[in-house]
Tab-separated table of C-alpha atoms in Angstrom:
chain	number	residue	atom	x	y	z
M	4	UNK	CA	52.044	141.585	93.634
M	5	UNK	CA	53.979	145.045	93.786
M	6	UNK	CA	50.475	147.166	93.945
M	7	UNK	CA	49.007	144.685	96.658
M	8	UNK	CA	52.125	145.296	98.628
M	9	UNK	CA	51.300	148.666	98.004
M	10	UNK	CA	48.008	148.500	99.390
M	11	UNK	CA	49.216	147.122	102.352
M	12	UNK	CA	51.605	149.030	103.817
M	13	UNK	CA	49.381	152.267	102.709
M	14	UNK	CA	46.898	150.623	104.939
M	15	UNK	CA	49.793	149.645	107.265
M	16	UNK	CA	50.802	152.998	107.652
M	17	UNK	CA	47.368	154.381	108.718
M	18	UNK	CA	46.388	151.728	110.863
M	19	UNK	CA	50.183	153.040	112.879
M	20	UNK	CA	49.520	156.528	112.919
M	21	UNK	CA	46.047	155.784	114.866
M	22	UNK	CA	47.068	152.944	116.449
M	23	UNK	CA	50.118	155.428	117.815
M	24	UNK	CA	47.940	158.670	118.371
M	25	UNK	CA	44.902	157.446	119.411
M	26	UNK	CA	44.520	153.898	120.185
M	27	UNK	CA	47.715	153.559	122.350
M	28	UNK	CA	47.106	154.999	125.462
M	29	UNK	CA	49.141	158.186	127.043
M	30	UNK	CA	52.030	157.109	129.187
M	31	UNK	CA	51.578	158.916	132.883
M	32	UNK	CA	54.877	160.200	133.569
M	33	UNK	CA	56.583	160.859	129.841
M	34	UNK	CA	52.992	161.780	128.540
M	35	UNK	CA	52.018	162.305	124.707
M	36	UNK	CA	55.924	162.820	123.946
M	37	UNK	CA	55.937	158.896	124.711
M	38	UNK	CA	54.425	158.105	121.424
M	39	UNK	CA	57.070	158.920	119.505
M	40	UNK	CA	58.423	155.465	120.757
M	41	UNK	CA	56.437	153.699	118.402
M	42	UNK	CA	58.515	154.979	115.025
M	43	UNK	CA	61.259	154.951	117.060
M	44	UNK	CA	60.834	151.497	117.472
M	45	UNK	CA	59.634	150.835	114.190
M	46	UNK	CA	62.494	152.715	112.366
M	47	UNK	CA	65.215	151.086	114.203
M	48	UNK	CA	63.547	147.444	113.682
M	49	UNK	CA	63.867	148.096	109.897
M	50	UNK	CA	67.134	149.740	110.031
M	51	UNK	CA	68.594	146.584	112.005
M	52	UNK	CA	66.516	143.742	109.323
M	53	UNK	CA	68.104	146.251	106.800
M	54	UNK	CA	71.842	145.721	108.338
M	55	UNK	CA	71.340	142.407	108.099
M	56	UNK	CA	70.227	141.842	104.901
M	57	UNK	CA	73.973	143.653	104.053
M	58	UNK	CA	75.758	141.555	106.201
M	59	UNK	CA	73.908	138.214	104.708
M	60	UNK	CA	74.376	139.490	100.952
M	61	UNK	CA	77.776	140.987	100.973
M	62	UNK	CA	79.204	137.581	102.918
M	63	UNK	CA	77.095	135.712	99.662
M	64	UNK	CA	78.587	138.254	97.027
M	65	UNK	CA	82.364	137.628	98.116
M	66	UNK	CA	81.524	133.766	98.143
M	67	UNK	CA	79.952	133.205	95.017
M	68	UNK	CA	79.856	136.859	93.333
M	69	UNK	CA	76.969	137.760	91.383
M	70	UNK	CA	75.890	141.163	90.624
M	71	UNK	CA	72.402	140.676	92.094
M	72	UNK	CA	74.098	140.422	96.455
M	73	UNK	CA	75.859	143.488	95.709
M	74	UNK	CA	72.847	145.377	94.530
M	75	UNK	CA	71.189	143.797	97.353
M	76	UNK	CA	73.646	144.348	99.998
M	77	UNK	CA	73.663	148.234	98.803
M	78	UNK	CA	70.668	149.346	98.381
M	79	UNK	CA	69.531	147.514	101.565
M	80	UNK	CA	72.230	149.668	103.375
M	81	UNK	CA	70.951	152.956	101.672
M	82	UNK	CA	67.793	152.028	103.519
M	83	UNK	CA	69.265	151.188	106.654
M	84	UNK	CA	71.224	154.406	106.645
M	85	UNK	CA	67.798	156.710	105.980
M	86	UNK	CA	65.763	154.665	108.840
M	87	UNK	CA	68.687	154.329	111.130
M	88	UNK	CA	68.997	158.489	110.859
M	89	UNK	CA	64.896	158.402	111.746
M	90	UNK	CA	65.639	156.862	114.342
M	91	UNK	CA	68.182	158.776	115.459
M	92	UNK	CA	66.124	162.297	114.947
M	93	UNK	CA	63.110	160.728	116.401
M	94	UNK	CA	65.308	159.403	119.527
M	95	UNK	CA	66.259	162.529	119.958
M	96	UNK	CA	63.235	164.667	119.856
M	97	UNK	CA	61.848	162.371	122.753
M	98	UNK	CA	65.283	162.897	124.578
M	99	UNK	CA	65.291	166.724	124.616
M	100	UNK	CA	61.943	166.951	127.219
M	101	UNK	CA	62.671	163.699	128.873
M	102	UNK	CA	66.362	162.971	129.409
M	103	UNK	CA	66.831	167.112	129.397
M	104	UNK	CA	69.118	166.773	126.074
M	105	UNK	CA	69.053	166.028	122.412
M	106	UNK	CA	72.329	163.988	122.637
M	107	UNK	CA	74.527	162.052	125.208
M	108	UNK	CA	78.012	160.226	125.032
M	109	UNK	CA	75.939	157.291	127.024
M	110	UNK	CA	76.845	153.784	125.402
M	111	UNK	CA	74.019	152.808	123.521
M	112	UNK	CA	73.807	156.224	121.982
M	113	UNK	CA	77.653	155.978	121.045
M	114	UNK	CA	77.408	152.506	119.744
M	115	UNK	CA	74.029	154.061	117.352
M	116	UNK	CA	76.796	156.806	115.762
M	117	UNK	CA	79.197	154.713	115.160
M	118	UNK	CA	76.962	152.469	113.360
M	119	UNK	CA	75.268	155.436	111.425
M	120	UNK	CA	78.836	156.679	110.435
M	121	UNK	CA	79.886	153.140	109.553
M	122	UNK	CA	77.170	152.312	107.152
M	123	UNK	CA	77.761	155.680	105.435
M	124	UNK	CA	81.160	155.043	104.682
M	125	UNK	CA	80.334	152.027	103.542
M	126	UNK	CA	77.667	153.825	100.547
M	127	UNK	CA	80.257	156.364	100.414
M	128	UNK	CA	82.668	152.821	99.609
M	129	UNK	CA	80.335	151.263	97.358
M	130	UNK	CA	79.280	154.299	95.281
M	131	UNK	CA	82.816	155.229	94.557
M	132	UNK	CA	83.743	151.641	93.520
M	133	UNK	CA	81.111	151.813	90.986
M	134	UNK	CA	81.354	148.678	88.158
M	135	UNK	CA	84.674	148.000	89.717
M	136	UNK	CA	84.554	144.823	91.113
M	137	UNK	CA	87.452	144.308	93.118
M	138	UNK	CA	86.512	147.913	94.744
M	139	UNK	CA	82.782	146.414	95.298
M	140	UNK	CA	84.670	143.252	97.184
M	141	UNK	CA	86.715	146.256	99.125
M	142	UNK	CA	83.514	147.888	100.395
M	143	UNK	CA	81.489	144.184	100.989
M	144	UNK	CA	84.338	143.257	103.301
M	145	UNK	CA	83.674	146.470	105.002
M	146	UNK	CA	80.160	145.815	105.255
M	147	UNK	CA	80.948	142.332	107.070
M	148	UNK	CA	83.263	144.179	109.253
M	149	UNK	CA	81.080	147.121	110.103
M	150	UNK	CA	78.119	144.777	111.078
M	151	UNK	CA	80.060	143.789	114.341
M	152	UNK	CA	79.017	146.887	115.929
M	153	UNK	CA	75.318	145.865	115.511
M	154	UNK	CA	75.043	143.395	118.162
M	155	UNK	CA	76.908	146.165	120.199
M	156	UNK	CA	74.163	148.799	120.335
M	157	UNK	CA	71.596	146.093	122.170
M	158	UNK	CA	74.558	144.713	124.111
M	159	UNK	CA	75.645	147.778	125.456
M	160	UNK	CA	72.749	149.248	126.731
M	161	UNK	CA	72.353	145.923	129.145
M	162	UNK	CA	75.471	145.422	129.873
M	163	UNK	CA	77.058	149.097	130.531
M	164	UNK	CA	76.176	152.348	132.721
M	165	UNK	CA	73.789	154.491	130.353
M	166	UNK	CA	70.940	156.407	130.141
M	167	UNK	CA	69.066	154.446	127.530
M	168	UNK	CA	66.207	152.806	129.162
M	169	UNK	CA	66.056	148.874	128.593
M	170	UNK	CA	62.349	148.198	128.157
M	171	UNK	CA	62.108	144.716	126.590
M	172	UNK	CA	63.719	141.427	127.495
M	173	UNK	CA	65.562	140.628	130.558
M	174	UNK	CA	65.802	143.738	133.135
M	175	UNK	CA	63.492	145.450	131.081
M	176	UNK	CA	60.720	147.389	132.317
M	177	UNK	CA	57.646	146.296	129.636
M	178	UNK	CA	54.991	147.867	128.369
M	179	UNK	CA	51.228	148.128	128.116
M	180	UNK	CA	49.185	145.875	126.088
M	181	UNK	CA	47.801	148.450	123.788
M	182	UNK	CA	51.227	150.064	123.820
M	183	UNK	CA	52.782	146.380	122.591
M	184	UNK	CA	49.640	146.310	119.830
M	185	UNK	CA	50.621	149.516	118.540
M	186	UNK	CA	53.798	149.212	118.540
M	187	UNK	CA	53.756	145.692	116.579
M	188	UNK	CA	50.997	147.229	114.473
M	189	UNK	CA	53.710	150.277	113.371
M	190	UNK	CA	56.688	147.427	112.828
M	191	UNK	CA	54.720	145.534	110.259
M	192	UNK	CA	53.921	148.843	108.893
M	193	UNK	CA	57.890	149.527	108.477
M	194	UNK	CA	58.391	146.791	107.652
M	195	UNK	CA	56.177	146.622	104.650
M	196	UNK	CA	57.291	149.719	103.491
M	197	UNK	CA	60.670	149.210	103.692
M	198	UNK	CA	60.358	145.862	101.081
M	199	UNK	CA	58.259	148.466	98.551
M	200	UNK	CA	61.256	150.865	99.338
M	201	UNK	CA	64.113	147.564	98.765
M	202	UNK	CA	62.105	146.478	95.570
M	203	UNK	CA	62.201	149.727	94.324
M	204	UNK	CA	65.417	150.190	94.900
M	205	UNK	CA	66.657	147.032	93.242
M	206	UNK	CA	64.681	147.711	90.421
M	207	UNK	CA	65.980	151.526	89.952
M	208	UNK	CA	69.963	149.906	89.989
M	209	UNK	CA	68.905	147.620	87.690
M	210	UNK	CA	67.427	150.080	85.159
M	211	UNK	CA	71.149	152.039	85.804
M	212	UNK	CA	73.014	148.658	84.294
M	213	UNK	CA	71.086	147.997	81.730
M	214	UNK	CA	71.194	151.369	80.657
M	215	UNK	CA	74.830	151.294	81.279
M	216	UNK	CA	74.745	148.109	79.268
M	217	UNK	CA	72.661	150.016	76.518
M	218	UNK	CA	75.581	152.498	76.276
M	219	UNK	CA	78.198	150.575	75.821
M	220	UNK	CA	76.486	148.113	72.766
M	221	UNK	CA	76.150	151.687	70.826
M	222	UNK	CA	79.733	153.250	70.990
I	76	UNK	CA	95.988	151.434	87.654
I	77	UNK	CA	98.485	150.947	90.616
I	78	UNK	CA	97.835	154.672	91.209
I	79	UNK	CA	94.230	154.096	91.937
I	80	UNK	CA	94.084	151.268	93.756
I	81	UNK	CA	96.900	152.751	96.282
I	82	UNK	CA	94.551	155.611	96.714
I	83	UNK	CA	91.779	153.323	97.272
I	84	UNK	CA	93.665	151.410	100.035
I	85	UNK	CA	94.804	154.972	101.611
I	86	UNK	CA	91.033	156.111	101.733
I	87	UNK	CA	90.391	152.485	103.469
I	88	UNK	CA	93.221	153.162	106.302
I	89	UNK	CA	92.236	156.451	106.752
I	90	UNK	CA	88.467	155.439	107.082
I	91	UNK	CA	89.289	152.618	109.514
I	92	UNK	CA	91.777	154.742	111.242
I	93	UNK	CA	88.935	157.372	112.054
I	94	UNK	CA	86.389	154.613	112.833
I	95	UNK	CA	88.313	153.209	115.187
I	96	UNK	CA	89.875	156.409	116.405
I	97	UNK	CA	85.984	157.294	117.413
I	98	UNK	CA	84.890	153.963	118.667
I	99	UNK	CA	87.831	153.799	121.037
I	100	UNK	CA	86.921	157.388	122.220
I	101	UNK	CA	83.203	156.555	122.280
I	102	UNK	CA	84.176	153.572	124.362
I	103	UNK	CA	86.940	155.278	126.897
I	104	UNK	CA	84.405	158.270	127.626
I	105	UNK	CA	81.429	155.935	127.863
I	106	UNK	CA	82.788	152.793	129.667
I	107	UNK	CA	81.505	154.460	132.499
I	108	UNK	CA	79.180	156.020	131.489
I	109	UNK	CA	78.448	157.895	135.035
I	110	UNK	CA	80.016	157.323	138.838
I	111	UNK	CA	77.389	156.183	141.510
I	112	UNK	CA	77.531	158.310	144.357
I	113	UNK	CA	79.599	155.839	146.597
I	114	UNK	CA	82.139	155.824	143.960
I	115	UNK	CA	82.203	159.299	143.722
I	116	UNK	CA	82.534	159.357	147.354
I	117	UNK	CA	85.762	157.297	146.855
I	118	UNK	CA	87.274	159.493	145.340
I	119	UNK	CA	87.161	162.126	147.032
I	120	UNK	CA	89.257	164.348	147.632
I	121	UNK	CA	91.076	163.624	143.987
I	122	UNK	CA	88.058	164.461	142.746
I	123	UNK	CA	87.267	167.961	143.536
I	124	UNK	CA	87.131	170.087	140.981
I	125	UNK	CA	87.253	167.601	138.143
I	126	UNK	CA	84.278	167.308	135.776
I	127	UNK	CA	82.370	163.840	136.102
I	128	UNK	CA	78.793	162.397	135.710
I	129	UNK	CA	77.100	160.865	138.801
I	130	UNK	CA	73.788	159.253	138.940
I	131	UNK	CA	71.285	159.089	142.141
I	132	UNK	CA	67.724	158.675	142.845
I	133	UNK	CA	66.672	162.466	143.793
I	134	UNK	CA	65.431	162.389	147.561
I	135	UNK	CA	61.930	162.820	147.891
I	136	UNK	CA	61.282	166.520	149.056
I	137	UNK	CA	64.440	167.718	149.111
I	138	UNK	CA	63.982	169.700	145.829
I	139	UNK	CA	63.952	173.517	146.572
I	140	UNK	CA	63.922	175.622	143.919
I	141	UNK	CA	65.129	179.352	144.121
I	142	UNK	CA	63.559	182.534	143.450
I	143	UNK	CA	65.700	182.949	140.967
I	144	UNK	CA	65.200	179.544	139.124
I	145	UNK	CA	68.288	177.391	140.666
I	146	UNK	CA	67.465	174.447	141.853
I	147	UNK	CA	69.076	172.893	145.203
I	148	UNK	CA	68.416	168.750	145.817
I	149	UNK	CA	69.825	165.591	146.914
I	150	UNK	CA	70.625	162.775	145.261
I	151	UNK	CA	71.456	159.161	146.856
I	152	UNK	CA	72.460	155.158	145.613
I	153	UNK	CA	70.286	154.084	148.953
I	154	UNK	CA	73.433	154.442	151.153
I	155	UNK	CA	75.176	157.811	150.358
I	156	UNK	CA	73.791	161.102	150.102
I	157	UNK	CA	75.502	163.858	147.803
I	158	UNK	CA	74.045	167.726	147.784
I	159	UNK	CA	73.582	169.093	143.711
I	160	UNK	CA	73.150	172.461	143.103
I	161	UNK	CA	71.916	173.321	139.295
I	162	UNK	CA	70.791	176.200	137.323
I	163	UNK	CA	69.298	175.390	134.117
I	164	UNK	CA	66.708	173.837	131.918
I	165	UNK	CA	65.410	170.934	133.907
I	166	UNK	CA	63.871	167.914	131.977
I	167	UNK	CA	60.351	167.051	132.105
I	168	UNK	CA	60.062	164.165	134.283
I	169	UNK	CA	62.477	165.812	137.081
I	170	UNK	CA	60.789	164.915	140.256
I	171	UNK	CA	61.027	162.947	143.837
I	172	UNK	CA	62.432	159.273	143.457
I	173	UNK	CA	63.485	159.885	139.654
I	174	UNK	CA	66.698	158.386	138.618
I	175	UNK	CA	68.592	161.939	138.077
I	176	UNK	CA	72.167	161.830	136.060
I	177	UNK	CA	74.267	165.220	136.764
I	178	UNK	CA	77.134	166.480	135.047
I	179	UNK	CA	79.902	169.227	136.526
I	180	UNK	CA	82.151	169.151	139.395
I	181	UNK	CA	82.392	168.008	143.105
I	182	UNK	CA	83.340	171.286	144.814
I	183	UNK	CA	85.416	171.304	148.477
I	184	UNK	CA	82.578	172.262	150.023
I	185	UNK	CA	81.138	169.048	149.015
I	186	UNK	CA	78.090	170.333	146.575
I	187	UNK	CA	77.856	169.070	143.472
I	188	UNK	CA	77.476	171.936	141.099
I	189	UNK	CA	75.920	170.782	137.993
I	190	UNK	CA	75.819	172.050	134.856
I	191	UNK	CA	74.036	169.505	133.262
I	192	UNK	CA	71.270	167.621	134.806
I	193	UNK	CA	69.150	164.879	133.116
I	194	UNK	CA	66.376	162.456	133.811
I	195	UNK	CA	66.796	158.930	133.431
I	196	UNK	CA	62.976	157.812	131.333
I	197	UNK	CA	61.175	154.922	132.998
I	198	UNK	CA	61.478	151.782	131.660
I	199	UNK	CA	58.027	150.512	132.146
I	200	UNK	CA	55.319	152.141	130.085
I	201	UNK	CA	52.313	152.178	131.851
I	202	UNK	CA	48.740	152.541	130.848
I	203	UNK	CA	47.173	155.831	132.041
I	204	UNK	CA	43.937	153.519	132.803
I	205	UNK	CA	45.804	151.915	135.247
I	206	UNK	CA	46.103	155.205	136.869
I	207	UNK	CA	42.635	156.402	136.993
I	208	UNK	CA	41.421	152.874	138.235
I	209	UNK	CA	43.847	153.219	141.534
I	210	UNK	CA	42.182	156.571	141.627
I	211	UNK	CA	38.711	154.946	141.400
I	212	UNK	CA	39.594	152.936	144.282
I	213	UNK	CA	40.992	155.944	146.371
I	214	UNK	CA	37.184	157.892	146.524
């Protein structure tokens, strides 16, 4: 199951990189620099699934406990953290030529830090808590609290003055066919690798209790 | 025990004091994020020689650009018309009829000097074949 997963998202991966180099076509005005939309877009999709796969798990572990939601709820936001900051770097590499800067106070963008910084405090939380679990309750009541800002970055942008351009949904601009193909093409590829990455993950914590576990039998 | 969990609930205030110490800075210096050029209008003259961020569409051929690399154009919301003077690294995708957001101050002798000037992207990615087929059409 784990290697075909495997399989896939190596293919996954490949198929994005040509789908976003090659098979997408240039944009006219932003040209080749445009393509970096497509991880930008995919890195952000998996960092907000991510998010909410915290939110879902740490709401779960305060209701019925259970060692398994915390694990889930942190190593999901480790994740989240790592493609959130992609997105950030790659969001900002296409800003420097285009908007003429690598960062701007403009709403979306402030809503994006916030919710970087948030979701490393909340590690930061969660790590120091260690097998405590009153401290692990602490930091999942953080992670319920932090996830307000979420709906905030794809509010704000719509809703408030910014730079940030609004391509999909209402008032959006849209984009190409092929551009939509690649782009979907690179968010199953994220996607994929991010449940490899979350499986992983799991499994590594796990290894850390029982090993913990392991210790504690001998002395 | 007491000790530690005191500390722990210290390092929580102090995190949620910072958090929202940032958000409600992000959120007073962004809720406007930039003044159209009516508004600035409205405030003049208050607003002479304070620094704010106004957005415009840049006039089509108005952009003259010095020997010397400054750049001299005009920016409008459709009704209003405001002069920008800028010396600096221009974006990209700085041309006629782009949505242009400056940064700097109003001066008296109503120029905006800028000190920062950015492009707003487009929001609708096109296809370049779209582009060659209007071409096509042109011949």
């Amino acid at each position: 199951m784990r290697r075909i997963l495997f399989i896939l998202a190596f293919i996954g991966i490949i198929a994005s990189v040509y789908a976003a180099f090659i098979y997408a076509p240039t944009e006219p005005q932003m040209g080749h620099i445009q393509r970096i939309f497509y991880f930008h877009m995919g890195t952000v999709w998996v960092a907000t699934i991510a998010f909410i796969i915290v939110f879902i798990a740490s709401i779960i572990y305060l209701w019925k406990g259970g060692r398994k939601w915390d694990i889930l709820a942190y190593c999901s936001a480790e994740l989240g953290v790592l493609f959130l900051t992609l997105t950030i770097i790659t969001g900002s590499v296409w800003a420097k030529p285009i908007w003429g800067t690598w960062w701007t106070w403009d709403p979306q963008l402030t809503t994006t830090f916030i919710l970087w910084i948030l979701y490393i405090v909340y590690l930061v939380l969660r790590a120091s808590a260690g097998n405590d679990t009153k401290k692990a309750k602490y930091a999942a009541v953080f992670a319920i609290i932090a996830f307000i800002d979420l709906p905030l970055v794809y509010i704000s942008v719509r809703v408030m003055r910014g730079i940030s351009p609004v391509v999909f949904g209402p008032g959006g601009g849209g984009i190409a066919p092929e551009m939509m193909n690649a782009l979907l093409i690179n968010m199953a590829a994220c996607t994929l690798l991010f449940i490899i990455l979350l499986l992983e993950r799991i499994d590594l914590e796990r290894m850390k209790d029982a090993v913990a576990k392991l210790k504690l039998s001998e002395n | 025990m007491l000790k530690g969990k005191l500390k722990f609930i210290i390092a929580i205030g102090v995190i949620a004091l910072t958090v929202s110490y940032l958000v409600y800075g992000g959120v007073k210096d962004t809720m406007v994020y930039y003044l159209t050029v009516e508004e600035l209008m409205a405030q003049v003259p208050t607003v002479y020689d304070t620094k704010v961020r106004v957005s415009g569409v840049v006039v089509p051929g108005t952009i003259v650009k010095d020997t010397d690399g400054a750049l001299e154009f005009k920016i409008t919301d459709g009704s209003q018309t405001i002069d920008v003077a800028y010396d600096g690294i221009v974006p990209d995708i700085f041309a006629d009829d782009v949505e242009a957001v400056v940064e700097g101050v109003y001066a008296k002798n109503d120029v905006f000097e800028a000190d920062t000037l950015l492009a707003k992207c487009p929001t609708k990615y096109e296809s370049t074949d779209s582009l060659y087929e209007e071409k096509e059409s042109t011949y």
